[in-house]
PDB file of C-alpha atoms and ligand atoms in Angstrom:
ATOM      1  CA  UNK A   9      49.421 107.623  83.730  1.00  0.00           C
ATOM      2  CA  UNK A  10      51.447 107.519  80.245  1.00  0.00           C
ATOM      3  CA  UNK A  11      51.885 110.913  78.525  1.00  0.00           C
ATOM      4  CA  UNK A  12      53.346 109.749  75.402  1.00  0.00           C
ATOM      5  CA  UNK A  13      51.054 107.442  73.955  1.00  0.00           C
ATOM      6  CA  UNK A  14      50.875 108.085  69.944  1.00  0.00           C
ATOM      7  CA  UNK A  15      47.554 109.844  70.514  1.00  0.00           C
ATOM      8  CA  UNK A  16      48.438 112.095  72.996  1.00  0.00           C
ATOM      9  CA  UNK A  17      52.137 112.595  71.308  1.00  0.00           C
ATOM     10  CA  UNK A  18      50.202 113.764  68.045  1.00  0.00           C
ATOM     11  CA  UNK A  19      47.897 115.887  70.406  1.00  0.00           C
ATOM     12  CA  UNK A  20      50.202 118.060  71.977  1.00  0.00           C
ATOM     13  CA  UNK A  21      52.910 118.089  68.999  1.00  0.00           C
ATOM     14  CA  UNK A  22      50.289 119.794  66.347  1.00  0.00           C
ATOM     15  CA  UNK A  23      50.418 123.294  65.331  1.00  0.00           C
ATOM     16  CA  UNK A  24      49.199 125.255  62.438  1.00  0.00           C
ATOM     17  CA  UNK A  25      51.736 125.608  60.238  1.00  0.00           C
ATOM     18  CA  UNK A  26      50.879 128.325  57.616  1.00  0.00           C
ATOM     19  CA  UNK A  27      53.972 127.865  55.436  1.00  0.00           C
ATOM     20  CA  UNK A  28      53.558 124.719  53.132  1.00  0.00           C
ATOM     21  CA  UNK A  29      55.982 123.324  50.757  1.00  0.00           C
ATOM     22  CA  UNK A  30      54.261 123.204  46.618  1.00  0.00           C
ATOM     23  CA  UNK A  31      54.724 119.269  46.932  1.00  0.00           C
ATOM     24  CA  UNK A  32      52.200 117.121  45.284  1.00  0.00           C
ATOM     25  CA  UNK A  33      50.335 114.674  47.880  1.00  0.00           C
ATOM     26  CA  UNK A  34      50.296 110.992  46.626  1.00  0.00           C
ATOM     27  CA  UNK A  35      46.639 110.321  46.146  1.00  0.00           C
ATOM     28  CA  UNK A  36      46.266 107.446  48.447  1.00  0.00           C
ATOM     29  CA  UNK A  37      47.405 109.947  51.454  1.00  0.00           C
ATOM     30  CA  UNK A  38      44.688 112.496  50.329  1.00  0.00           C
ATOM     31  CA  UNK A  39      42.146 109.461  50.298  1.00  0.00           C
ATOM     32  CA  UNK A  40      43.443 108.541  54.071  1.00  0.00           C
ATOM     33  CA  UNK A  41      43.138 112.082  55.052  1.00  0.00           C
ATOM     34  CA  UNK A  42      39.377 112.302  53.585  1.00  0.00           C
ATOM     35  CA  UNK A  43      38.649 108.535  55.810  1.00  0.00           C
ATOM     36  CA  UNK A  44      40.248 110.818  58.752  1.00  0.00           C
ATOM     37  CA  UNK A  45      37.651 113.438  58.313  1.00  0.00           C
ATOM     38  CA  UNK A  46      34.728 111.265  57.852  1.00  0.00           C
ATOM     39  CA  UNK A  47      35.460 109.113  60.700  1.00  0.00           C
ATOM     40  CA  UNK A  48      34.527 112.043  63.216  1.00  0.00           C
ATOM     41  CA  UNK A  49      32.017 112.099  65.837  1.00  0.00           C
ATOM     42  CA  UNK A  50      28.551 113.611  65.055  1.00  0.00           C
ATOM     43  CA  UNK A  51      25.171 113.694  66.350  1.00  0.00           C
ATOM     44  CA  UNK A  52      23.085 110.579  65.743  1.00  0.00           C
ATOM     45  CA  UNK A  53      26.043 109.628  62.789  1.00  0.00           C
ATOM     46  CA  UNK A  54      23.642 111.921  60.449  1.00  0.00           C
ATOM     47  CA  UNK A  55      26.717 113.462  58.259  1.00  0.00           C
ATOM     48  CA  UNK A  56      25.750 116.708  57.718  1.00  0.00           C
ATOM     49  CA  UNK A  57      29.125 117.352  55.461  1.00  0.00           C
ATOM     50  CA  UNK A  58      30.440 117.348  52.144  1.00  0.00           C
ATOM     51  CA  UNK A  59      34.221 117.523  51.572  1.00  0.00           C
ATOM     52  CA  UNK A  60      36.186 118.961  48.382  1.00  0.00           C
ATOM     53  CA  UNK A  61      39.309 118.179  47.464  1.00  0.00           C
ATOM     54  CA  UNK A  62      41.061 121.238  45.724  1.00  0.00           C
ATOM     55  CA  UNK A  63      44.213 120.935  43.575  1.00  0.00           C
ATOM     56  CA  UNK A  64      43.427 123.103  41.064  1.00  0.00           C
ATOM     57  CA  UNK A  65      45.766 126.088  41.392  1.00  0.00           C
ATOM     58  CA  UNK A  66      43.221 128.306  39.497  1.00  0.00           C
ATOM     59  CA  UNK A  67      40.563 127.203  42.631  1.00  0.00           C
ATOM     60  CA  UNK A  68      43.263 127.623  44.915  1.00  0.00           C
ATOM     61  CA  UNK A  69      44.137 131.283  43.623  1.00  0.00           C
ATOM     62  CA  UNK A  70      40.462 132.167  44.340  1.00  0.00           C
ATOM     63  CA  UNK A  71      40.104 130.497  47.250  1.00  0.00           C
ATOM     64  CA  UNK A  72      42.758 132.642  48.854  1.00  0.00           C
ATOM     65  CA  UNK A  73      41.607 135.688  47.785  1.00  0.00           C
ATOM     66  CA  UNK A  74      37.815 134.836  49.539  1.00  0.00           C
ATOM     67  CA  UNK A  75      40.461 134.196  52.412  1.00  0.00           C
ATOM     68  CA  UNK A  76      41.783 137.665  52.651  1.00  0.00           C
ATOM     69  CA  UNK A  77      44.773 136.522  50.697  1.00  0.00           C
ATOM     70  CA  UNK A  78      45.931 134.085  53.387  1.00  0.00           C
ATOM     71  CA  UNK A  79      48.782 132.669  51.168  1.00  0.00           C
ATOM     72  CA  UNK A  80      48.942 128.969  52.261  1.00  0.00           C
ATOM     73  CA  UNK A  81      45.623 128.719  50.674  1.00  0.00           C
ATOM     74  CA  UNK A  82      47.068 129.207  47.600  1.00  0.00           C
ATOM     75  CA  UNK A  83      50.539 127.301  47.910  1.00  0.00           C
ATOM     76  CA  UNK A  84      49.273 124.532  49.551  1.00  0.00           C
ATOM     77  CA  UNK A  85      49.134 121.510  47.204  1.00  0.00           C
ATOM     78  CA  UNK A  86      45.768 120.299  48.485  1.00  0.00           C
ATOM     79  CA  UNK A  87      42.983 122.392  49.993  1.00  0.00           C
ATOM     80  CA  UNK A  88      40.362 120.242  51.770  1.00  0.00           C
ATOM     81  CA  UNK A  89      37.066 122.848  52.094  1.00  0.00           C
ATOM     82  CA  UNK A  90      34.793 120.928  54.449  1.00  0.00           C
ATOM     83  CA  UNK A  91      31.033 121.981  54.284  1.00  0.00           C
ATOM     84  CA  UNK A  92      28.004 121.278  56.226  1.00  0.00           C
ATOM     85  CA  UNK A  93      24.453 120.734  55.446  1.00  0.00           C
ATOM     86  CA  UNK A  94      22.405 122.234  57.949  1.00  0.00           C
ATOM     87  CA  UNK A  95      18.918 120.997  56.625  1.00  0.00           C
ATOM     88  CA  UNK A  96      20.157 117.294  57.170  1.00  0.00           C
ATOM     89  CA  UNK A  97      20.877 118.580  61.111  1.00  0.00           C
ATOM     90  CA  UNK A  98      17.677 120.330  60.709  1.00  0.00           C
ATOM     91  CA  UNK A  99      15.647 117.254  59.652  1.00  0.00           C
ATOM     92  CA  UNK A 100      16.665 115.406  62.353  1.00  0.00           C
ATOM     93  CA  UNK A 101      17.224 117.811  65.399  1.00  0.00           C
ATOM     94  CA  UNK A 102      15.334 121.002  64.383  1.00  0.00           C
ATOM     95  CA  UNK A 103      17.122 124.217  65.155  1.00  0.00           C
ATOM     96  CA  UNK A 104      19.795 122.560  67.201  1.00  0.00           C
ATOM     97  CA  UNK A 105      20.574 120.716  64.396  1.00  0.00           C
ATOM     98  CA  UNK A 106      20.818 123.551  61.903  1.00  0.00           C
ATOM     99  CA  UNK A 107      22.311 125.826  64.349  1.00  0.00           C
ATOM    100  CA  UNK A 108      24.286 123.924  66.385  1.00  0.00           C
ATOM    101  CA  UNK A 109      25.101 120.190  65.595  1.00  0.00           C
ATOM    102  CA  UNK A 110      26.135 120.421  62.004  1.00  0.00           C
ATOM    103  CA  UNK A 111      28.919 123.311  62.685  1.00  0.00           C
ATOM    104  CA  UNK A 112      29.846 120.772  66.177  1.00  0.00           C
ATOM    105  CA  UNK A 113      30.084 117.809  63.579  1.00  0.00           C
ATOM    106  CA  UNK A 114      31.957 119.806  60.984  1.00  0.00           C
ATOM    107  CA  UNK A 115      34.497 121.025  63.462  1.00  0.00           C
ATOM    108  CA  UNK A 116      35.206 117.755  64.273  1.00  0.00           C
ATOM    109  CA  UNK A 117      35.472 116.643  61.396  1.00  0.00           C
ATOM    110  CA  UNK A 118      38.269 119.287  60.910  1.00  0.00           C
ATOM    111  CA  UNK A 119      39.839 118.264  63.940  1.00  0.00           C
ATOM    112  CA  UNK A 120      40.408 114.642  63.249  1.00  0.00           C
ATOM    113  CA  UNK A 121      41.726 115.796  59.527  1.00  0.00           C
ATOM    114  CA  UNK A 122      44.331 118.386  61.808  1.00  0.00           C
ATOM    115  CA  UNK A 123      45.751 115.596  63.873  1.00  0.00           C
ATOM    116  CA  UNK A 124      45.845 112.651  60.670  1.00  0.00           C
ATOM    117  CA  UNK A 125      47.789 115.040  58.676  1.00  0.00           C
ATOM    118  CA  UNK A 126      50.145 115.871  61.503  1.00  0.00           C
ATOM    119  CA  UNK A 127      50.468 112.063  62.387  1.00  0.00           C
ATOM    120  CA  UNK A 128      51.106 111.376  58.308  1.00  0.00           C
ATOM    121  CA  UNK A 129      54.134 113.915  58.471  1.00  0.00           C
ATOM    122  CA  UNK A 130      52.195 116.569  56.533  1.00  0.00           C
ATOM    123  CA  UNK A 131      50.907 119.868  57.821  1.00  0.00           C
ATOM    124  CA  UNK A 132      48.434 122.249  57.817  1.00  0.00           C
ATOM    125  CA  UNK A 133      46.394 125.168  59.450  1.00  0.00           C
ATOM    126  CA  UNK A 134      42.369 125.535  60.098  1.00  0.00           C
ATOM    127  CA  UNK A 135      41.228 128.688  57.974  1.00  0.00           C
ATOM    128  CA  UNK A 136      37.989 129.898  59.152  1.00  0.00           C
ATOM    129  CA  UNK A 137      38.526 133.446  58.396  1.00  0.00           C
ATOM    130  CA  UNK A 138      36.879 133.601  54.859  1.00  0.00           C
ATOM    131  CA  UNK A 139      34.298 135.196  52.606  1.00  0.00           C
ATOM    132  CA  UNK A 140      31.634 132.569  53.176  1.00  0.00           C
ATOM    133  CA  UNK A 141      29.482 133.583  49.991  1.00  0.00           C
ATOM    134  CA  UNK A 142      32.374 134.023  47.445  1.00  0.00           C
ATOM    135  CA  UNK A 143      33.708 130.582  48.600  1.00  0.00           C
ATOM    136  CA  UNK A 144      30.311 128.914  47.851  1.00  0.00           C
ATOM    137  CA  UNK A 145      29.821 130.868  44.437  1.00  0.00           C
ATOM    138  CA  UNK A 146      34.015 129.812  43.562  1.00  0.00           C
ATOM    139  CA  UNK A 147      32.896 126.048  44.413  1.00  0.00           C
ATOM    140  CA  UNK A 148      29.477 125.962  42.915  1.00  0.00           C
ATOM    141  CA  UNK A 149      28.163 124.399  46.593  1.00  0.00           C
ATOM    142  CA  UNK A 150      24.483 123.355  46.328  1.00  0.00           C
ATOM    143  CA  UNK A 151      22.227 125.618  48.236  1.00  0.00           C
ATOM    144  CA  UNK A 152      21.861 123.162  51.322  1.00  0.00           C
ATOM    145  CA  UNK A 153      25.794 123.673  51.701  1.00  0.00           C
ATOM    146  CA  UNK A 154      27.690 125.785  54.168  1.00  0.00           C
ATOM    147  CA  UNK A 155      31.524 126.295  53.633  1.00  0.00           C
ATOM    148  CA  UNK A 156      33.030 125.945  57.369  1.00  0.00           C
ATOM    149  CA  UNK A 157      36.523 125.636  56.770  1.00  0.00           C
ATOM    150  CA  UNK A 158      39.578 125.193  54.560  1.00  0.00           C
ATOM    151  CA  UNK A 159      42.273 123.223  55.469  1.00  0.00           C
ATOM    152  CA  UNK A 160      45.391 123.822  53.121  1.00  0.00           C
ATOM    153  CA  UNK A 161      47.828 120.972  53.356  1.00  0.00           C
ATOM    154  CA  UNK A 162      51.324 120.127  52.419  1.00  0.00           C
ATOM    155  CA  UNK A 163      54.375 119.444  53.895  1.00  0.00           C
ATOM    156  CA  UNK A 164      55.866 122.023  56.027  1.00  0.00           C
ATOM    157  CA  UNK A 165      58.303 124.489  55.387  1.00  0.00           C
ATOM    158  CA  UNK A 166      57.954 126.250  58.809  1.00  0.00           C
ATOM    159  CA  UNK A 167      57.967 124.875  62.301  1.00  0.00           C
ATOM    160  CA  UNK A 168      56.739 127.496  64.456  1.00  0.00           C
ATOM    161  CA  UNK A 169      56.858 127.531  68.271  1.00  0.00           C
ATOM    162  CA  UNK A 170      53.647 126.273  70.151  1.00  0.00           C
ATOM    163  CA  UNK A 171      51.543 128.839  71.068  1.00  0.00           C
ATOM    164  CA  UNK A 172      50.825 129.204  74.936  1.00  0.00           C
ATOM    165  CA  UNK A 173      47.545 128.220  76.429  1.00  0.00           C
ATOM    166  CA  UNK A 174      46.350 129.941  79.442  1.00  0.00           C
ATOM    167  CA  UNK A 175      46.536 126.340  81.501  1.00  0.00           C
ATOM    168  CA  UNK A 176      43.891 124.378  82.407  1.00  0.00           C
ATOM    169  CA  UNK A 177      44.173 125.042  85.891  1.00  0.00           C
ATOM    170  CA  UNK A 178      42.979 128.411  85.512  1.00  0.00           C
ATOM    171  CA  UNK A 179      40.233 127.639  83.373  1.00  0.00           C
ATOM    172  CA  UNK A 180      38.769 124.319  84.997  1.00  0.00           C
ATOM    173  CA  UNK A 181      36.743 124.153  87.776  1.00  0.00           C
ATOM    174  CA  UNK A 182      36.327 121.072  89.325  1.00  0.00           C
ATOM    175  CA  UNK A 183      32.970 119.895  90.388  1.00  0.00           C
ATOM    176  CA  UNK A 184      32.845 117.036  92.692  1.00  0.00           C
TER     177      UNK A 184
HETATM  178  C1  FMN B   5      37.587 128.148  64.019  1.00  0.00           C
HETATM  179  C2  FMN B   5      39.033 128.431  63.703  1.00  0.00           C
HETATM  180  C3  FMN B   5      39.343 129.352  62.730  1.00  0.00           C
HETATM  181  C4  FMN B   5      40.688 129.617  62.411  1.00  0.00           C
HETATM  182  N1  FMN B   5      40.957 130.483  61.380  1.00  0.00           N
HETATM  183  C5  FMN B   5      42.245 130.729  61.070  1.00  0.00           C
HETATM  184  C6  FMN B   5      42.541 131.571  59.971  1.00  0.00           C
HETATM  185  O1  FMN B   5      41.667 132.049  59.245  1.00  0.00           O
HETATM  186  N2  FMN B   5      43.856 131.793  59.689  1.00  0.00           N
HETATM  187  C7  FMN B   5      44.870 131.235  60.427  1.00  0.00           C
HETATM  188  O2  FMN B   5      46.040 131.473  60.103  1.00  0.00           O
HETATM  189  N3  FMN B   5      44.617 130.413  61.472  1.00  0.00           N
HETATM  190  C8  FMN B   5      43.333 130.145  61.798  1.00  0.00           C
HETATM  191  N4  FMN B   5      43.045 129.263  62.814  1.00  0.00           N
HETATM  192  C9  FMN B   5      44.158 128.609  63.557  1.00  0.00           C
HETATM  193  C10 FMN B   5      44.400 129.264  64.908  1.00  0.00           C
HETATM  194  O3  FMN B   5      44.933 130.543  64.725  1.00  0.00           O
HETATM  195  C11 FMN B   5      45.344 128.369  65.736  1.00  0.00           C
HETATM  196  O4  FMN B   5      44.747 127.108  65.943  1.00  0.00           O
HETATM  197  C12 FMN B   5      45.669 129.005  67.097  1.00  0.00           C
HETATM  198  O5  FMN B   5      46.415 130.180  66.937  1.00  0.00           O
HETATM  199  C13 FMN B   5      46.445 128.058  68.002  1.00  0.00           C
HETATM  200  O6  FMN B   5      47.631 127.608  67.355  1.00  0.00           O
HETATM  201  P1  FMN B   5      47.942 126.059  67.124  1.00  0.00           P
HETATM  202  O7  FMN B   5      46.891 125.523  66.180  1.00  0.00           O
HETATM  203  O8  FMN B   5      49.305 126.018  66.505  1.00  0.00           O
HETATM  204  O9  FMN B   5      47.857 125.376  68.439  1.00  0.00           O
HETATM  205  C14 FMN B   5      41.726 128.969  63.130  1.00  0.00           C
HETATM  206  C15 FMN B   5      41.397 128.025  64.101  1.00  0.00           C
HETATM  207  C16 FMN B   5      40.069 127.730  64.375  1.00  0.00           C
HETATM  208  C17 FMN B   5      39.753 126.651  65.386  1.00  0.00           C
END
């Protein structure tokens, strides 16, 4: 079976990357980038996200302090904030949807924007550790919105080591 197919090359050669060059991101990558994110899986294609697109370095600034000062927030030359919209789960799938679907769908979504940027040549890193309510009020989100994530990106200025997994072996069992 092939290993190094582009997909699974870009798979297993991602990492977060937390230092980010200032560099300014040509708007046609950021637009690829935001087709990455919305081409995720998600239950019964209902959407329940809205991206934003932060370049403002005043945004940014805040952003990183709701972040407990996690500095690539604020160097990063783009910060994608991906929210989702747990009554549009809701609507469709009840409590699973507000409770479960639309942070599945979201993560995805998150996911596929990790592995674009890494197959683009850019970087980035998954922030989830924020101040959910302070992000909303810095962004102005609708009620119906959730902040799940920020996702500074840039080009890297670090290239860390791969972190170790525990192996699959020990984790899978196989049922036959
Ligand atoms: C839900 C979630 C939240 C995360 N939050 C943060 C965070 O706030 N800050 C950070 O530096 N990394 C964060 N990460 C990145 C993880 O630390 C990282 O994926 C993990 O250490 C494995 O490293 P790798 O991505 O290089 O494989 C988060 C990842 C996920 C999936």
């Amino acid at each position: 079976m092939k290993q190094d197919t582009p997909v699974m090359n870009c798979i297993f050669s991602r990492r977060s990357i937390r230092l980010l060059k200032s560099d300014s991101i040509p708007k046609e990558d950021i637009e690829l980038m935001l087709k990455a994110l919305e081409a995720a899986p998600n239950a019964g294609n209902v959407q329940p996200w809205a991206f934003y697109v932060v370049r403002n370095q005043k945004v940014k600034d805040e952003l990183c302090e709701y972040s407990f000062n996690q500095k690539s927030v604020s160097q990063a030359p783009v910060v994608f904030v991906v929210c989702a919209k747990p009554e549009v789960s809701a609507a469709q799938y009840g409590d699973a949807g507000r409770n479960l679907f639309c942070i599945q769908d979201t993560a995805a979504a998150v996911q596929n924007l990790l592995l674009g940027v890494h197959d683009m040549g850019y970087a980035a890193v998954w922030i989830g550790v924020v101040k959910e309510n302070e992000i909303a009020a810095t962004l102005k989100l609708p009620k119906d919105q959730r902040p799940m994530a920020l996702i500074p990106v840039g080009l890297a200025d670090e290239m860390p080591a791969p972190y170790e997994r525990q192996g699959w072996e020990k984790i899978t069992q196989w049922i036959d």
